[in-house]
Amino acid sequence: MKFVEEYRDSGLAAQYAEKIRTAVTRPWTIMEICGGQTHTIVKSGIDGLLPGSLTLVHGPGCPVCVTPLELIDKAVAIASTPGVLFTSFGDMLRVPGSERDLLSVKAAGGDVRIVYSPLDALHLARQNPGKQVVFFAVGFETTAPANATAVFQARQWGIKNFFVLCSHVLVPPAMEAILSSPLNRVQAFLAAGHVCTVMGYEEYIPLAARYRVPIVVTGFEPVDILQGIYYAVRQLESGHAEVENPYSRIVRREGNRPARELIRKIFAVTDRAWRGIGIIPASGFRLRDEFAEYDAEKKFSVRGIRAAEPSVCIAGQVLQGLKKPHECPAFGSPCTPEHPLGAPMVSSEGACAAYYHYGFRRDSRG
Ligand code: SF4
């Protein structure tokens, strides 16, 4: 498959690994932002190809993982309401809330359905005029255009029984929160290529300059990741701190202008709570006031729900690159994908699940 297979080429990967080993002369710590990149790194054994002085830490780029506990509780409360048809992508159903998850609401008779697109939820609203159809709109900038399209289309079609429980988060403010923390150890970033496909990378340019940190727009195949690491190391070793875009087969500097325009029309920037991290200013999207009639939090009066994180889970430290998943005392026992204690063990993009599935164990590497 063009633009995929060549980025899985083992010979090319070995060449980049050798370039990295040759370039590195000092210890460096690099964070990949996206959970998809984390999975490629762990699944492909990229960690093992790198010199010991180069540390990869895993960022907050898994949307399921950073969705606050209280939002899961709000989803559970709405899904449990009689007359509600609650829709979501599949991986949100198993994320534990304070007391239960969406799957247990479904098991108890709630109308909870998995959809593959917010437009599927909108069609369900058309087909079920007697129900209040809610879509759990979780994600980064990548999923915002599709969710904006659904709300825009609902207005166009005059649909009154469609709502979104919105928890969009934005990558650049999270990177800034990590960089400005006194505990920060990240010296370079691999930016998430799919986020940049939508938003472009102009927002990263002032970040790179202000914090003197290289930012490399990176894809998701093994050669993409190794290339991104090599570009980051090359900058670190030479004292540069710029934005580079080796993922240019997909990403343009300005991103996808029509998608950005649609996002701007439907959403406004707002402060947003990140699970395990706390509130980051201007780090999310909310529906604009003129689209408030589609806001599930307003429709179902769940704004007062609050929740406390379980103390055993160190997801917040994992998501900021301060700890690795296997350094969590609960990793592997009692926390497993079958019995997750935190979102990073549930989601297919979660760092804890990646370490678990691909054989990283405390007793083997820790
Ligand atoms: S291993 Fe489980 S408890 Fe530990 S940080 Fe990951 S999700 Fe949380």
PDB file of C-alpha atoms in Angstrom, residues 143-350:
ATOM      1  CA  THR A 143     -12.359  14.474  15.746  1.00  0.00           C
ATOM      2  CA  ALA A 144     -13.618  18.040  16.076  1.00  0.00           C
ATOM      3  CA  PRO A 145     -14.459  18.482  12.348  1.00  0.00           C
ATOM      4  CA  ALA A 146     -16.751  15.421  12.297  1.00  0.00           C
ATOM      5  CA  ASN A 147     -18.473  16.492  15.507  1.00  0.00           C
ATOM      6  CA  ALA A 148     -18.851  20.032  14.199  1.00  0.00           C
ATOM      7  CA  THR A 149     -20.361  18.585  11.000  1.00  0.00           C
ATOM      8  CA  ALA A 150     -22.946  16.633  13.018  1.00  0.00           C
ATOM      9  CA  VAL A 151     -24.053  19.732  14.939  1.00  0.00           C
ATOM     10  CA  PHE A 152     -24.095  21.828  11.756  1.00  0.00           C
ATOM     11  CA  GLN A 153     -26.155  19.142  10.000  1.00  0.00           C
ATOM     12  CA  ALA A 154     -28.567  18.858  12.951  1.00  0.00           C
ATOM     13  CA  ARG A 155     -29.251  22.590  12.614  1.00  0.00           C
ATOM     14  CA  GLN A 156     -29.679  22.268   8.829  1.00  0.00           C
ATOM     15  CA  TRP A 157     -32.137  19.394   9.191  1.00  0.00           C
ATOM     16  CA  GLY A 158     -33.997  20.992  12.092  1.00  0.00           C
ATOM     17  CA  ILE A 159     -33.360  18.001  14.365  1.00  0.00           C
ATOM     18  CA  LYS A 160     -34.329  18.814  17.952  1.00  0.00           C
ATOM     19  CA  ASN A 161     -33.565  15.501  19.718  1.00  0.00           C
ATOM     20  CA  PHE A 162     -29.799  15.372  19.112  1.00  0.00           C
ATOM     21  CA  PHE A 163     -27.244  16.468  21.720  1.00  0.00           C
ATOM     22  CA  VAL A 164     -23.501  16.206  22.225  1.00  0.00           C
ATOM     23  CA  LEU A 165     -21.683  15.656  25.508  1.00  0.00           C
ATOM     24  CA  CYS A 166     -18.615  17.579  24.487  1.00  0.00           C
ATOM     25  CA  SER A 167     -15.095  17.101  25.852  1.00  0.00           C
ATOM     26  CA  HIS A 168     -12.750  18.228  23.131  1.00  0.00           C
ATOM     27  CA  VAL A 169      -9.165  18.922  24.145  1.00  0.00           C
ATOM     28  CA  LEU A 170      -6.370  20.747  22.338  1.00  0.00           C
ATOM     29  CA  VAL A 171      -2.749  19.681  22.050  1.00  0.00           C
ATOM     30  CA  PRO A 172      -0.686  22.919  22.097  1.00  0.00           C
ATOM     31  CA  PRO A 173      -1.958  24.128  25.523  1.00  0.00           C
ATOM     32  CA  ALA A 174      -1.176  20.684  26.996  1.00  0.00           C
ATOM     33  CA  MET A 175       2.353  20.856  25.599  1.00  0.00           C
ATOM     34  CA  GLU A 176       2.735  24.301  27.136  1.00  0.00           C
ATOM     35  CA  ALA A 177       1.459  23.015  30.510  1.00  0.00           C
ATOM     36  CA  ILE A 178       4.073  20.237  30.430  1.00  0.00           C
ATOM     37  CA  LEU A 179       6.870  22.604  29.407  1.00  0.00           C
ATOM     38  CA  SER A 180       6.039  25.193  32.054  1.00  0.00           C
ATOM     39  CA  SER A 181       5.879  22.665  34.906  1.00  0.00           C
ATOM     40  CA  PRO A 182       8.840  22.818  37.320  1.00  0.00           C
ATOM     41  CA  LEU A 183       8.940  19.008  37.087  1.00  0.00           C
ATOM     42  CA  ASN A 184       9.241  18.983  33.307  1.00  0.00           C
ATOM     43  CA  ARG A 185      11.837  16.610  31.818  1.00  0.00           C
ATOM     44  CA  VAL A 186      10.779  16.833  28.157  1.00  0.00           C
ATOM     45  CA  GLN A 187      13.425  18.330  25.849  1.00  0.00           C
ATOM     46  CA  ALA A 188      11.794  17.698  22.465  1.00  0.00           C
ATOM     47  CA  PHE A 189       8.379  16.673  21.139  1.00  0.00           C
ATOM     48  CA  LEU A 190       7.128  14.435  18.369  1.00  0.00           C
ATOM     49  CA  ALA A 191       3.941  16.318  17.469  1.00  0.00           C
ATOM     50  CA  ALA A 192       0.900  14.259  16.467  1.00  0.00           C
ATOM     51  CA  GLY A 193       0.667  14.143  12.684  1.00  0.00           C
ATOM     52  CA  HIS A 194      -3.111  13.715  12.503  1.00  0.00           C
ATOM     53  CA  VAL A 195      -3.757  16.727  14.747  1.00  0.00           C
ATOM     54  CA  CYS A 196      -1.488  18.792  12.493  1.00  0.00           C
ATOM     55  CA  THR A 197      -3.324  17.458   9.426  1.00  0.00           C
ATOM     56  CA  VAL A 198      -6.383  19.369  10.658  1.00  0.00           C
ATOM     57  CA  MET A 199      -4.825  22.320  12.475  1.00  0.00           C
ATOM     58  CA  GLY A 200      -1.454  22.747  10.737  1.00  0.00           C
ATOM     59  CA  TYR A 201       1.628  23.483  12.804  1.00  0.00           C
ATOM     60  CA  GLU A 202       1.798  27.265  12.994  1.00  0.00           C
ATOM     61  CA  GLU A 203       0.712  27.185  16.664  1.00  0.00           C
ATOM     62  CA  TYR A 204       3.844  25.194  17.534  1.00  0.00           C
ATOM     63  CA  ILE A 205       6.280  27.764  16.188  1.00  0.00           C
ATOM     64  CA  PRO A 206       6.016  30.197  19.154  1.00  0.00           C
ATOM     65  CA  LEU A 207       6.096  27.244  21.583  1.00  0.00           C
ATOM     66  CA  ALA A 208       9.352  25.956  20.110  1.00  0.00           C
ATOM     67  CA  ALA A 209      10.879  29.422  20.291  1.00  0.00           C
ATOM     68  CA  ARG A 210       9.650  30.318  23.806  1.00  0.00           C
ATOM     69  CA  TYR A 211      10.706  27.070  25.486  1.00  0.00           C
ATOM     70  CA  ARG A 212      13.723  26.341  23.260  1.00  0.00           C
ATOM     71  CA  VAL A 213      12.317  22.930  22.391  1.00  0.00           C
ATOM     72  CA  PRO A 214      12.443  21.121  19.030  1.00  0.00           C
ATOM     73  CA  ILE A 215       9.020  20.005  17.765  1.00  0.00           C
ATOM     74  CA  VAL A 216       8.891  17.491  14.930  1.00  0.00           C
ATOM     75  CA  VAL A 217       5.588  16.747  13.180  1.00  0.00           C
ATOM     76  CA  THR A 218       5.566  12.954  13.092  1.00  0.00           C
ATOM     77  CA  GLY A 219       3.460  10.189  11.579  1.00  0.00           C
ATOM     78  CA  PHE A 220       2.503   6.814  12.963  1.00  0.00           C
ATOM     79  CA  GLU A 221       4.428   4.087  11.158  1.00  0.00           C
ATOM     80  CA  PRO A 222       7.734   2.779  12.578  1.00  0.00           C
ATOM     81  CA  VAL A 223       9.893   4.613  10.014  1.00  0.00           C
ATOM     82  CA  ASP A 224       7.911   7.824  10.643  1.00  0.00           C
ATOM     83  CA  ILE A 225       8.639   7.556  14.363  1.00  0.00           C
ATOM     84  CA  LEU A 226      12.346   6.810  13.901  1.00  0.00           C
ATOM     85  CA  GLN A 227      12.625   9.656  11.402  1.00  0.00           C
ATOM     86  CA  GLY A 228      10.919  12.007  13.886  1.00  0.00           C
ATOM     87  CA  ILE A 229      13.275  10.936  16.669  1.00  0.00           C
ATOM     88  CA  TYR A 230      16.265  11.431  14.385  1.00  0.00           C
ATOM     89  CA  TYR A 231      15.146  14.953  13.430  1.00  0.00           C
ATOM     90  CA  ALA A 232      14.589  15.789  17.113  1.00  0.00           C
ATOM     91  CA  VAL A 233      18.002  14.424  18.141  1.00  0.00           C
ATOM     92  CA  ARG A 234      19.693  16.289  15.303  1.00  0.00           C
ATOM     93  CA  GLN A 235      18.213  19.564  16.593  1.00  0.00           C
ATOM     94  CA  LEU A 236      19.001  18.814  20.239  1.00  0.00           C
ATOM     95  CA  GLU A 237      22.608  17.958  19.502  1.00  0.00           C
ATOM     96  CA  SER A 238      23.102  21.083  17.381  1.00  0.00           C
ATOM     97  CA  GLY A 239      21.313  23.445  19.788  1.00  0.00           C
ATOM     98  CA  HIS A 240      18.386  24.206  17.480  1.00  0.00           C
ATOM     99  CA  ALA A 241      14.765  24.552  18.601  1.00  0.00           C
ATOM    100  CA  GLU A 242      12.465  24.718  15.595  1.00  0.00           C
ATOM    101  CA  VAL A 243       9.376  23.106  14.138  1.00  0.00           C
ATOM    102  CA  GLU A 244      10.164  20.572  11.413  1.00  0.00           C
ATOM    103  CA  ASN A 245       7.675  18.662   9.300  1.00  0.00           C
ATOM    104  CA  PRO A 246       8.997  15.393   7.886  1.00  0.00           C
ATOM    105  CA  TYR A 247       5.335  14.227   7.700  1.00  0.00           C
ATOM    106  CA  SER A 248       4.810  16.495   4.718  1.00  0.00           C
ATOM    107  CA  ARG A 249       3.123  13.760   2.691  1.00  0.00           C
ATOM    108  CA  ILE A 250       0.051  14.553   4.822  1.00  0.00           C
ATOM    109  CA  VAL A 251       0.545  17.777   6.787  1.00  0.00           C
ATOM    110  CA  ARG A 252       0.530  21.328   5.466  1.00  0.00           C
ATOM    111  CA  ARG A 253       1.671  24.307   7.512  1.00  0.00           C
ATOM    112  CA  GLU A 254      -1.851  25.798   7.552  1.00  0.00           C
ATOM    113  CA  GLY A 255      -3.629  22.436   8.019  1.00  0.00           C
ATOM    114  CA  ASN A 256      -7.059  21.842   6.519  1.00  0.00           C
ATOM    115  CA  ARG A 257      -8.611  25.280   6.093  1.00  0.00           C
ATOM    116  CA  PRO A 258     -12.259  24.188   5.470  1.00  0.00           C
ATOM    117  CA  ALA A 259     -12.134  21.892   8.520  1.00  0.00           C
ATOM    118  CA  ARG A 260     -10.688  24.669  10.688  1.00  0.00           C
ATOM    119  CA  GLU A 261     -13.368  27.073   9.480  1.00  0.00           C
ATOM    120  CA  LEU A 262     -16.149  24.619  10.362  1.00  0.00           C
ATOM    121  CA  ILE A 263     -14.623  24.059  13.822  1.00  0.00           C
ATOM    122  CA  ARG A 264     -14.470  27.829  14.363  1.00  0.00           C
ATOM    123  CA  LYS A 265     -18.115  28.189  13.359  1.00  0.00           C
ATOM    124  CA  ILE A 266     -19.409  25.570  15.829  1.00  0.00           C
ATOM    125  CA  PHE A 267     -16.930  25.622  18.737  1.00  0.00           C
ATOM    126  CA  ALA A 268     -15.346  28.234  21.002  1.00  0.00           C
ATOM    127  CA  VAL A 269     -12.131  27.736  22.987  1.00  0.00           C
ATOM    128  CA  THR A 270     -12.625  27.095  26.704  1.00  0.00           C
ATOM    129  CA  ASP A 271     -10.708  25.983  29.805  1.00  0.00           C
ATOM    130  CA  ARG A 272     -10.813  22.212  30.083  1.00  0.00           C
ATOM    131  CA  ALA A 273     -10.027  19.690  32.831  1.00  0.00           C
ATOM    132  CA  TRP A 274      -7.615  16.886  31.844  1.00  0.00           C
ATOM    133  CA  ARG A 275      -7.801  13.635  33.749  1.00  0.00           C
ATOM    134  CA  GLY A 276      -4.993  13.362  36.263  1.00  0.00           C
ATOM    135  CA  ILE A 277      -3.570  16.756  35.254  1.00  0.00           C
ATOM    136  CA  GLY A 278      -6.264  19.280  36.181  1.00  0.00           C
ATOM    137  CA  ILE A 279      -7.588  22.349  34.443  1.00  0.00           C
ATOM    138  CA  ILE A 280      -5.468  23.717  31.602  1.00  0.00           C
ATOM    139  CA  PRO A 281      -6.503  27.207  30.439  1.00  0.00           C
ATOM    140  CA  ALA A 282      -7.874  27.521  26.898  1.00  0.00           C
ATOM    141  CA  SER A 283      -7.249  23.819  26.243  1.00  0.00           C
ATOM    142  CA  GLY A 284     -10.588  22.662  24.865  1.00  0.00           C
ATOM    143  CA  PHE A 285     -13.591  23.331  22.689  1.00  0.00           C
ATOM    144  CA  ARG A 286     -17.155  23.957  23.840  1.00  0.00           C
ATOM    145  CA  LEU A 287     -20.221  24.565  21.717  1.00  0.00           C
ATOM    146  CA  ARG A 288     -20.707  28.217  20.852  1.00  0.00           C
ATOM    147  CA  ASP A 289     -23.636  29.886  22.608  1.00  0.00           C
ATOM    148  CA  GLU A 290     -25.656  29.934  19.372  1.00  0.00           C
ATOM    149  CA  PHE A 291     -25.491  26.106  19.352  1.00  0.00           C
ATOM    150  CA  ALA A 292     -26.224  25.672  23.083  1.00  0.00           C
ATOM    151  CA  GLU A 293     -29.483  23.841  22.322  1.00  0.00           C
ATOM    152  CA  TYR A 294     -27.320  20.812  21.353  1.00  0.00           C
ATOM    153  CA  ASP A 295     -25.341  20.833  24.623  1.00  0.00           C
ATOM    154  CA  ALA A 296     -26.147  17.640  26.578  1.00  0.00           C
ATOM    155  CA  GLU A 297     -24.732  19.070  29.832  1.00  0.00           C
ATOM    156  CA  LYS A 298     -27.317  21.850  29.694  1.00  0.00           C
ATOM    157  CA  LYS A 299     -30.168  19.638  28.500  1.00  0.00           C
ATOM    158  CA  PHE A 300     -29.710  17.040  31.263  1.00  0.00           C
ATOM    159  CA  SER A 301     -28.572  19.300  34.140  1.00  0.00           C
ATOM    160  CA  VAL A 302     -25.444  17.278  35.014  1.00  0.00           C
ATOM    161  CA  ARG A 303     -23.088  20.231  35.392  1.00  0.00           C
ATOM    162  CA  GLY A 304     -22.963  19.829  39.184  1.00  0.00           C
ATOM    163  CA  ILE A 305     -21.501  16.303  39.120  1.00  0.00           C
ATOM    164  CA  ARG A 306     -18.005  16.162  40.672  1.00  0.00           C
ATOM    165  CA  ALA A 307     -15.693  13.178  41.149  1.00  0.00           C
ATOM    166  CA  ALA A 308     -12.369  12.385  42.830  1.00  0.00           C
ATOM    167  CA  GLU A 309      -9.696  10.316  41.065  1.00  0.00           C
ATOM    168  CA  PRO A 310      -8.758   6.946  42.659  1.00  0.00           C
ATOM    169  CA  SER A 311      -5.524   7.507  44.583  1.00  0.00           C
ATOM    170  CA  VAL A 312      -3.777   4.351  43.354  1.00  0.00           C
ATOM    171  CA  CYS A 313      -3.758   5.447  39.694  1.00  0.00           C
ATOM    172  CA  ILE A 314      -0.782   7.586  38.658  1.00  0.00           C
ATOM    173  CA  ALA A 315      -2.173   8.285  35.164  1.00  0.00           C
ATOM    174  CA  GLY A 316      -1.576  12.016  35.577  1.00  0.00           C
ATOM    175  CA  GLN A 317       2.153  11.444  36.035  1.00  0.00           C
ATOM    176  CA  VAL A 318       2.241   8.971  33.128  1.00  0.00           C
ATOM    177  CA  LEU A 319       0.443  11.422  30.837  1.00  0.00           C
ATOM    178  CA  GLN A 320       2.925  14.199  31.671  1.00  0.00           C
ATOM    179  CA  GLY A 321       5.941  11.977  31.020  1.00  0.00           C
ATOM    180  CA  LEU A 322       6.989  11.998  34.677  1.00  0.00           C
ATOM    181  CA  LYS A 323       6.580   8.226  35.125  1.00  0.00           C
ATOM    182  CA  LYS A 324       6.374   5.250  32.782  1.00  0.00           C
ATOM    183  CA  PRO A 325       3.396   2.867  33.026  1.00  0.00           C
ATOM    184  CA  HIS A 326       5.439   0.004  34.511  1.00  0.00           C
ATOM    185  CA  GLU A 327       6.506   2.337  37.335  1.00  0.00           C
ATOM    186  CA  CYS A 328       2.912   2.393  38.592  1.00  0.00           C
ATOM    187  CA  PRO A 329       2.591   0.045  41.580  1.00  0.00           C
ATOM    188  CA  ALA A 330      -0.731  -1.201  40.210  1.00  0.00           C
ATOM    189  CA  PHE A 331       0.573  -2.004  36.695  1.00  0.00           C
ATOM    190  CA  GLY A 332      -0.184  -5.610  35.750  1.00  0.00           C
ATOM    191  CA  SER A 333      -1.656  -6.369  39.177  1.00  0.00           C
ATOM    192  CA  PRO A 334      -4.278  -5.381  40.046  1.00  0.00           C
ATOM    193  CA  CYS A 335      -4.591  -3.047  37.020  1.00  0.00           C
ATOM    194  CA  THR A 336      -5.021  -4.967  33.748  1.00  0.00           C
ATOM    195  CA  PRO A 337      -7.029  -4.375  30.552  1.00  0.00           C
ATOM    196  CA  GLU A 338      -9.659  -6.813  31.923  1.00  0.00           C
ATOM    197  CA  HIS A 339      -9.852  -4.934  35.247  1.00  0.00           C
ATOM    198  CA  PRO A 340      -8.579  -1.406  34.534  1.00  0.00           C
ATOM    199  CA  LEU A 341      -8.156   1.039  37.398  1.00  0.00           C
ATOM    200  CA  GLY A 342      -7.504   3.987  35.091  1.00  0.00           C
ATOM    201  CA  ALA A 343      -8.263   5.100  31.556  1.00  0.00           C
ATOM    202  CA  PRO A 344      -4.730   4.509  30.128  1.00  0.00           C
ATOM    203  CA  MET A 345      -5.278   0.781  30.729  1.00  0.00           C
ATOM    204  CA  VAL A 346      -8.688   0.798  29.001  1.00  0.00           C
ATOM    205  CA  SER A 347      -8.118   2.627  25.788  1.00  0.00           C
ATOM    206  CA  SER A 348      -6.508   1.007  22.768  1.00  0.00           C
ATOM    207  CA  GLU A 349      -4.369   4.166  22.631  1.00  0.00           C
ATOM    208  CA  GLY A 350      -3.480   4.179  26.324  1.00  0.00           C
TER     209      GLY A 350
END
